[in-house]
Coordinates of C-alpha atoms in Angstrom, one line a residue:
X18 CA -0.7 12.6 -19.1
X19 CA -1.6 8.9 -18.8
X20 CA -0.2 7.0 -15.8
X21 CA 0.0 3.4 -14.8
X22 CA -0.4 1.7 -11.6
X23 CA -0.5 -1.9 -10.1
X24 CA -2.8 -2.9 -7.2
X25 CA -1.8 -6.1 -5.4
X26 CA -5.0 -8.0 -5.1
X27 CA -4.0 -11.6 -4.6
X28 CA -3.7 -11.8 -0.8
X29 CA -5.3 -14.6 1.1
X30 CA -6.6 -12.4 3.9
X31 CA -5.8 -14.7 6.4
X32 CA -6.2 -12.3 9.3
X33 CA -9.6 -11.0 7.9
X34 CA -11.0 -14.5 8.2
X35 CA -14.0 -15.5 8.4
X36 CA -14.6 -12.4 6.1
X37 CA -12.1 -13.5 3.4
X38 CA -13.4 -17.1 3.4
X39 CA -16.4 -15.7 1.2
X40 CA -14.9 -12.9 -0.8
X41 CA -11.3 -11.9 -1.5
X42 CA -10.1 -9.0 0.7
X43 CA -9.9 -6.4 -2.0
X44 CA -13.8 -6.7 -2.2
X45 CA -14.8 -6.5 1.3
X46 CA -17.2 -3.2 1.5
X47 CA -16.2 -0.1 3.0
X48 CA -19.4 1.8 3.3
X49 CA -21.2 1.2 -0.1
X50 CA -18.1 0.6 -2.0
X51 CA -15.4 -2.3 -2.1
X52 CA -12.0 -1.4 -1.2
X53 CA -10.7 -2.0 -4.6
X54 CA -13.3 0.2 -6.0
X55 CA -12.3 3.1 -3.7
X56 CA -8.5 2.8 -4.8
X57 CA -9.5 2.6 -8.2
X58 CA -11.5 5.8 -7.9
X59 CA -8.6 7.7 -5.8
X60 CA -6.2 6.6 -8.7
X61 CA -8.1 8.1 -11.6
X62 CA -8.6 11.1 -9.7
X63 CA -5.1 11.7 -10.0
X64 CA -4.5 10.4 -13.4
X65 CA -3.7 7.0 -13.3
X66 CA -6.0 5.5 -15.9
X67 CA -4.5 2.3 -17.0
X68 CA -4.4 0.2 -13.7
X69 CA -3.3 -3.7 -13.5
X70 CA -4.6 -6.0 -10.9
X71 CA -2.4 -8.6 -10.0
X72 CA -4.5 -11.4 -8.5
X73 CA -4.2 -14.9 -7.4
X74 CA -6.7 -15.9 -4.5
X75 CA -10.4 -15.8 -6.0
X76 CA -9.0 -14.0 -9.1
X77 CA -12.3 -14.7 -10.9
X78 CA -14.6 -12.9 -8.3
X79 CA -12.3 -9.7 -9.0
X80 CA -12.3 -10.2 -12.8
X81 CA -16.2 -10.5 -12.9
X82 CA -16.8 -7.7 -10.3
X83 CA -14.7 -5.1 -12.4
X84 CA -14.7 -6.0 -15.9
X85 CA -12.7 -3.8 -18.2
X86 CA -13.0 -0.8 -15.7
X87 CA -14.7 1.1 -18.4
X88 CA -17.4 2.2 -15.8
X89 CA -14.7 3.6 -13.6
X90 CA -13.2 5.5 -16.6
X91 CA -10.1 3.5 -16.7
X92 CA -8.5 0.5 -18.3
X93 CA -8.2 -2.3 -16.2
X94 CA -5.8 -5.3 -16.9
X95 CA -6.0 -8.6 -14.9
X96 CA -2.7 -10.3 -14.1
X97 CA -3.0 -13.8 -12.6
X98 CA -0.2 -15.4 -10.5
X99 CA -0.3 -19.2 -10.9
X100 CA 1.5 -19.2 -7.3
X101 CA 1.9 -16.5 -4.7
X102 CA 5.0 -14.2 -5.6
X103 CA 4.9 -11.8 -2.8
X104 CA 4.6 -8.1 -3.1
X105 CA 7.3 -7.4 -5.4
X106 CA 7.4 -10.7 -7.6
X107 CA 3.9 -10.0 -9.5
X108 CA 5.1 -6.9 -11.4
X109 CA 8.0 -9.1 -13.0
X110 CA 4.8 -10.8 -14.9
X111 CA 4.1 -7.6 -16.5
X112 CA 7.4 -5.9 -16.8
X113 CA 7.1 -5.2 -20.6
X114 CA 3.6 -3.5 -20.0
X115 CA 5.2 -1.4 -17.2
X116 CA 8.8 -0.6 -18.0
X117 CA 8.1 2.4 -20.5
X118 CA 7.5 4.7 -17.6
X119 CA 7.4 5.2 -13.7
X120 CA 4.4 3.5 -12.2
X121 CA 2.6 3.4 -8.9
X122 CA 2.4 0.0 -6.9
X123 CA 0.2 -0.3 -4.0
X124 CA -1.1 -3.2 -1.4
X125 CA -4.5 -4.0 -1.9
X126 CA -5.5 -3.5 1.7
X127 CA -4.4 0.1 2.0
X128 CA -7.0 3.1 2.3
X129 CA -5.7 6.6 1.8
X130 CA -6.5 10.1 0.7
X131 CA -2.8 10.6 -0.5
X132 CA -2.5 12.8 -3.2
X133 CA -1.0 10.3 -5.7
X134 CA -0.1 13.2 -8.0
X135 CA 2.2 15.0 -5.8
X136 CA 3.6 11.5 -4.9
X137 CA 4.2 10.5 -8.5
X138 CA 5.8 13.9 -9.3
X139 CA 8.1 13.6 -6.3
X140 CA 9.4 10.4 -7.5
X141 CA 9.8 11.6 -11.0
X142 CA 12.3 14.6 -9.8
X143 CA 14.8 12.2 -7.9
X144 CA 17.3 9.9 -9.1
X145 CA 16.1 6.5 -7.4
X146 CA 14.4 3.6 -8.9
X147 CA 12.5 3.3 -5.9
X148 CA 10.5 5.8 -3.8
X149 CA 8.4 4.5 -0.9
X150 CA 5.5 6.2 1.0
X151 CA 5.8 6.1 5.1
X152 CA 3.1 7.4 7.6
X153 CA 4.1 8.5 11.0
X154 CA 2.7 6.4 13.6
X155 CA 2.2 8.0 17.1
X156 CA 1.6 5.2 20.0
X157 CA 0.9 6.4 23.7
X158 CA 3.4 5.0 26.1
X159 CA 1.5 4.0 29.3
X160 CA 4.2 4.2 32.0
X161 CA 6.6 6.7 33.2
X162 CA 10.3 5.5 32.5
X163 CA 12.6 5.4 35.9
X164 CA 16.6 5.7 35.9
X165 CA 18.8 4.6 38.9
X166 CA 22.2 3.7 39.8
X167 CA 22.5 0.7 42.1
X168 CA 19.3 1.0 44.3
X169 CA 19.0 4.7 44.2
X170 CA 16.8 6.7 41.9
X171 CA 18.3 9.4 39.9
X172 CA 15.9 10.4 37.4
X173 CA 11.9 10.1 36.2
X174 CA 10.9 10.5 33.0
X175 CA 7.1 11.0 32.4
X176 CA 5.3 9.1 29.7
X177 CA 6.2 9.9 26.3
X178 CA 4.7 9.0 22.8
X179 CA 6.7 6.4 20.8
X180 CA 7.1 7.8 17.3
X181 CA 7.6 5.2 14.6
X182 CA 7.5 5.4 10.8
X183 CA 5.4 2.6 8.9
X184 CA 6.1 1.7 5.4
X185 CA 2.7 2.6 4.0
X186 CA 2.4 0.0 1.1
X187 CA 2.6 2.5 -1.6
X188 CA 5.4 3.1 -4.0
X189 CA 6.6 4.5 -7.3
X190 CA 9.1 2.3 -9.2
X191 CA 11.1 2.9 -12.4
X192 CA 12.4 0.6 -15.0
X193 CA 15.7 -0.5 -13.3
X194 CA 13.9 -2.0 -10.6
X195 CA 13.1 -4.9 -12.9
X196 CA 16.8 -5.7 -13.0
X197 CA 16.5 -6.7 -9.4
X198 CA 13.3 -8.9 -9.1
X199 CA 14.0 -12.6 -10.0
X200 CA 11.9 -14.2 -12.3
X201 CA 9.1 -16.6 -11.0
X202 CA 10.1 -16.4 -7.5
X203 CA 8.5 -15.3 -4.0
X204 CA 9.9 -11.8 -3.5
X205 CA 8.6 -9.2 -1.2
X206 CA 9.1 -5.6 -1.2
X207 CA 10.9 -5.8 2.1
X208 CA 13.7 -8.1 0.2
X209 CA 13.8 -5.4 -2.6
X210 CA 14.4 -2.8 -0.3
X211 CA 17.2 -4.6 1.7
X212 CA 18.7 -5.7 -1.4
X213 CA 19.0 -2.2 -2.8
X214 CA 20.5 -1.0 0.6
X215 CA 23.0 -3.8 0.5
X216 CA 24.0 -2.6 -3.1
X217 CA 23.9 1.0 -1.9
X218 CA 21.4 1.9 -4.3
X219 CA 19.4 5.1 -3.4
X220 CA 15.7 4.8 -2.3
X221 CA 13.8 7.8 -1.2
X222 CA 10.8 8.2 1.0
X223 CA 7.8 10.3 0.9
X224 CA 5.7 11.2 3.9
X225 CA 1.9 10.7 3.8
X226 CA 0.1 13.6 5.8
X227 CA -3.2 12.3 4.9
X228 CA -5.5 9.8 5.9
X229 CA -4.0 6.5 5.8
X230 CA -4.9 3.1 7.1
X231 CA -3.9 -0.6 6.5
X232 CA -7.3 -2.9 6.8
X233 CA -5.2 -6.2 7.1
X234 CA -6.4 -7.0 10.4
X235 CA -10.2 -7.2 11.7
X236 CA -9.9 -4.4 14.2
X237 CA -8.4 -2.1 11.4
X238 CA -11.2 -3.0 8.9
X239 CA -13.8 -2.2 11.4
X240 CA -12.1 1.1 12.3
X241 CA -12.1 2.1 8.6
X242 CA -15.7 1.5 8.2
X243 CA -16.9 3.3 11.2
X244 CA -14.9 6.4 10.2
X245 CA -16.2 6.0 6.4
X246 CA -18.8 8.8 6.4
X247 CA -16.2 11.3 8.0
X248 CA -13.3 10.4 6.1
X249 CA -14.8 10.1 2.6
X250 CA -16.8 13.1 2.2
X251 CA -19.0 13.6 -1.1
X252 CA -16.5 13.8 -3.9
X253 CA -13.5 12.4 -2.3
X254 CA -13.5 9.4 -4.2
X255 CA -14.8 10.8 -7.2

């Protein structure tokens, strides 16, 4: 079964300068491949063979690099923004191409080994127009917590990890979502989620247990490069 995906590839990459002053963020190298190459190959592995690249900044670099996608075994279509439209706005430009079936949307700076097929099937089997992926983030807390009444200590709690869940930048959307996105306006996924919650529309979450990293910052970009050989074993992106 053919599946469609959209990769948001138009970010300015301000947090990754000076790297992104020369090439757009999606073309930054991770090992021997560009970020966008890894994403395309992973999507192809799970049946996503029609992929739209939502571009803006240095769009011609991306178009010249990938062509029509035939060498990756997929059909690539370039969608160009005239002005930045955020993380949800760009899909409104290609509504007619996407509304026939649920589709995947992902940020262009996310590297993950998520099973996109399982994620897609999970979304198909719930009633929500939006299913978001989340990643559990465990942060070590350096200090013990002390409790007291007045000046008298009553209890001490040893260091505990802080557990949060990050919005992982990978989504499955159904056609009803287009009714909620304004035409030609800057509109982010955060605004879309808040709008749906205000309207009491259902949103489902899917937890990523696999490797995941947002490379929007220089230290994260360096981290994923350092772990490339260990994480991307032979065959992981083919």
